[in-house]
mmCIF file of C-alpha atoms in Angstrom:
data_model
loop_
_atom_site.group_PDB
_atom_site.id
_atom_site.type_symbol
_atom_site.label_atom_id
_atom_site.label_comp_id
_atom_site.label_asym_id
_atom_site.label_seq_id
_atom_site.Cartn_x
_atom_site.Cartn_y
_atom_site.Cartn_z
ATOM 1 C CA MET M 49 118.682 156.230 160.555
ATOM 2 C CA ILE M 50 119.320 159.435 162.048
ATOM 3 C CA TYR M 51 122.969 160.737 163.084
ATOM 4 C CA GLU M 52 124.331 163.447 166.023
ATOM 5 C CA SER M 53 127.189 163.880 163.667
ATOM 6 C CA LEU M 54 128.434 164.352 159.574
ATOM 7 C CA GLU M 55 129.312 161.779 157.004
ATOM 8 C CA PHE M 56 126.139 158.955 159.296
ATOM 9 C CA ALA M 57 128.965 159.029 161.698
ATOM 10 C CA GLY M 58 127.827 159.451 165.641
ATOM 11 C CA THR M 59 126.091 158.483 168.056
ATOM 12 C CA GLN M 60 122.715 157.015 165.816
ATOM 13 C CA TYR M 61 119.082 156.587 166.360
ATOM 14 C CA PHE M 62 116.674 154.071 164.371
ATOM 15 C CA LEU M 63 113.252 156.144 163.957
ATOM 16 C CA ARG M 64 109.814 154.206 162.695
ATOM 17 C CA LYS M 65 107.401 156.115 161.062
ATOM 18 C CA GLY M 66 105.287 158.440 163.101
ATOM 19 C CA ASP M 67 105.599 162.178 165.115
ATOM 20 C CA TYR M 68 108.810 163.263 166.536
ATOM 21 C CA PRO M 69 108.301 165.998 168.374
ATOM 22 C CA ASP M 70 111.934 166.742 170.022
ATOM 23 C CA TYR M 71 115.200 164.123 170.949
ATOM 24 C CA HIS M 72 113.378 162.726 174.293
ATOM 25 C CA SER M 73 110.883 160.734 171.709
ATOM 26 C CA TRP M 74 113.304 158.663 170.585
ATOM 27 C CA MET M 75 115.986 158.492 173.638
ATOM 28 C CA GLY M 76 118.159 161.392 172.619
ATOM 29 C CA CYS M 77 121.016 162.512 174.343
ATOM 30 C CA ASN M 78 120.667 166.652 172.111
ATOM 31 C CA ASP M 79 118.435 167.384 169.546
ATOM 32 C CA SER M 80 121.669 167.000 167.106
ATOM 33 C CA ILE M 81 121.202 165.648 164.199
ATOM 34 C CA ARG M 82 123.807 166.115 161.258
ATOM 35 C CA SER M 83 122.688 163.347 158.840
ATOM 36 C CA CYS M 84 120.576 160.551 158.257
ATOM 37 C CA ARG M 85 120.387 157.528 155.521
ATOM 38 C CA LEU M 86 116.996 155.939 154.984
ATOM 39 C CA ILE M 87 116.261 152.801 155.489
ATOM 40 C CA PRO M 88 115.516 150.051 152.108
ATOM 41 C CA ALA M 89 112.264 147.640 152.587
ATOM 42 C CA GLN M 90 113.753 143.632 153.155
ATOM 43 C CA GLU M 91 111.765 140.991 152.938
ATOM 44 C CA SER M 92 111.845 138.491 155.921
ATOM 45 C CA GLY M 93 113.157 135.300 153.518
ATOM 46 C CA ALA M 94 116.140 136.910 153.166
ATOM 47 C CA PHE M 95 118.534 138.097 155.955
ATOM 48 C CA THR M 96 121.224 136.188 156.161
ATOM 49 C CA MET M 97 125.131 137.410 158.540
ATOM 50 C CA ARG M 98 128.100 136.178 159.573
ATOM 51 C CA LEU M 99 129.928 136.887 163.331
ATOM 52 C CA TYR M 100 133.385 135.791 163.691
ATOM 53 C CA GLU M 101 135.455 136.537 166.931
ATOM 54 C CA ARG M 102 138.320 138.049 165.807
ATOM 55 C CA ILE M 103 139.138 141.065 163.508
ATOM 56 C CA GLU M 104 138.875 140.200 159.467
ATOM 57 C CA PHE M 105 137.259 136.914 159.435
ATOM 58 C CA GLY M 106 139.145 135.190 162.027
ATOM 59 C CA GLY M 107 137.949 132.701 164.785
ATOM 60 C CA GLN M 108 134.889 131.180 165.631
ATOM 61 C CA VAL M 109 131.973 131.916 162.257
ATOM 62 C CA MET M 110 128.424 132.374 164.585
ATOM 63 C CA ASP M 111 125.835 132.655 161.406
ATOM 64 C CA LEU M 112 122.787 134.465 161.707
ATOM 65 C CA ALA M 113 119.653 134.597 159.800
ATOM 66 C CA ASP M 114 116.800 136.084 163.321
ATOM 67 C CA ASP M 115 116.980 138.621 165.596
ATOM 68 C CA CYS M 116 119.261 137.424 168.286
ATOM 69 C CA PRO M 117 117.538 138.954 172.291
ATOM 70 C CA ASN M 118 121.286 138.475 173.852
ATOM 71 C CA VAL M 119 124.631 137.364 171.999
ATOM 72 C CA VAL M 120 126.409 135.867 175.334
ATOM 73 C CA GLU M 121 123.773 133.601 175.732
ATOM 74 C CA ARG M 122 123.592 132.513 171.829
ATOM 75 C CA PHE M 123 127.580 131.817 171.239
ATOM 76 C CA HIS M 124 129.021 131.700 174.702
ATOM 77 C CA LYS M 125 131.030 134.964 173.452
ATOM 78 C CA ASN M 126 129.877 138.937 174.159
ATOM 79 C CA ASP M 127 132.442 140.586 171.519
ATOM 80 C CA ILE M 128 132.090 140.260 167.284
ATOM 81 C CA PHE M 129 135.111 141.779 165.566
ATOM 82 C CA SER M 130 133.802 140.972 161.775
ATOM 83 C CA CYS M 131 130.958 140.089 160.336
ATOM 84 C CA ASN M 132 129.655 139.703 156.739
ATOM 85 C CA VAL M 133 125.760 141.019 155.855
ATOM 86 C CA LYS M 134 124.004 139.010 153.291
ATOM 87 C CA GLY M 135 120.984 139.868 153.133
ATOM 88 C CA GLY M 136 118.722 142.118 155.250
ATOM 89 C CA HIS M 137 119.179 145.495 157.268
ATOM 90 C CA TRP M 138 120.151 145.466 160.728
ATOM 91 C CA LEU M 139 120.522 146.267 164.562
ATOM 92 C CA PHE M 140 123.517 145.645 166.649
ATOM 93 C CA TYR M 141 123.124 146.517 170.187
ATOM 94 C CA GLU M 142 125.752 147.373 172.810
ATOM 95 C CA HIS M 143 123.771 145.571 175.673
ATOM 96 C CA PRO M 144 121.458 142.157 175.685
ATOM 97 C CA HIS M 145 118.334 143.137 175.089
ATOM 98 C CA TYR M 146 118.447 145.909 172.321
ATOM 99 C CA ARG M 147 119.620 148.183 175.229
ATOM 100 C CA GLY M 148 122.385 150.731 175.052
ATOM 101 C CA LYS M 149 123.964 152.291 171.665
ATOM 102 C CA MET M 150 123.202 151.029 168.247
ATOM 103 C CA TYR M 151 125.031 151.030 164.702
ATOM 104 C CA LEU M 152 123.085 150.076 161.420
ATOM 105 C CA ILE M 153 125.142 146.933 159.621
ATOM 106 C CA ARG M 154 123.577 147.490 155.825
ATOM 107 C CA PRO M 155 124.760 144.117 153.730
ATOM 108 C CA GLY M 156 128.292 143.960 153.169
ATOM 109 C CA VAL M 157 130.858 143.405 154.598
ATOM 110 C CA TYR M 158 133.383 144.689 157.689
ATOM 111 C CA ASN M 159 136.576 143.615 158.603
ATOM 112 C CA ARG M 160 136.247 144.921 161.843
ATOM 113 C CA PHE M 161 134.327 146.503 164.626
ATOM 114 C CA SER M 162 135.612 150.584 163.699
ATOM 115 C CA GLU M 163 133.657 150.410 160.386
ATOM 116 C CA TRP M 164 130.100 149.524 161.937
ATOM 117 C CA GLY M 165 130.698 152.855 163.698
ATOM 118 C CA GLY M 166 131.758 150.360 167.115
ATOM 119 C CA ARG M 167 134.412 151.528 169.516
ATOM 120 C CA THR M 168 134.620 148.223 171.139
ATOM 121 C CA ALA M 169 133.927 144.356 169.907
ATOM 122 C CA ARG M 170 130.894 144.578 172.068
ATOM 123 C CA VAL M 171 127.699 143.477 170.641
ATOM 124 C CA GLY M 172 124.677 142.563 173.285
ATOM 125 C CA SER M 173 121.737 141.603 170.985
ATOM 126 C CA ILE M 174 121.546 141.941 167.404
ATOM 127 C CA ARG M 175 117.309 142.809 165.449
ATOM 128 C CA ARG M 176 116.977 142.604 161.955
ATOM 129 C CA ILE M 177 115.054 145.328 160.474
ATOM 130 C CA MET M 178 111.095 144.431 159.479
ATOM 131 C CA ASP M 179 108.956 147.653 159.695
ATOM 132 C CA TYR M 180 109.467 150.831 159.316
#
């Protein structure tokens, strides 16, 4: 995972193994890379996440163990305010069908969307990181 800003902040890009001759090849907006993070390999059966419609784990609870190309169609919600990732590394996308800004979600608790770097609670799709 590469980031446009220091301390794993700013726009994030998930890169699979391969060659990237310039920032256009990873759909970047500019050639600025200030930090990066290695994502450890994960067993496919160990992906679990609990999503919440309010900050600090309030409101309706939604469990997820597989990819979700459209959060609204599946959960009838378009905002995720907090989550608890029990297993696996995930990507939240701003729009359905894995489009828009992405956010790396690692195992742990996120009391509010700003803790994963989101400017809003809008999550359009969610994907497990299974291959590199």
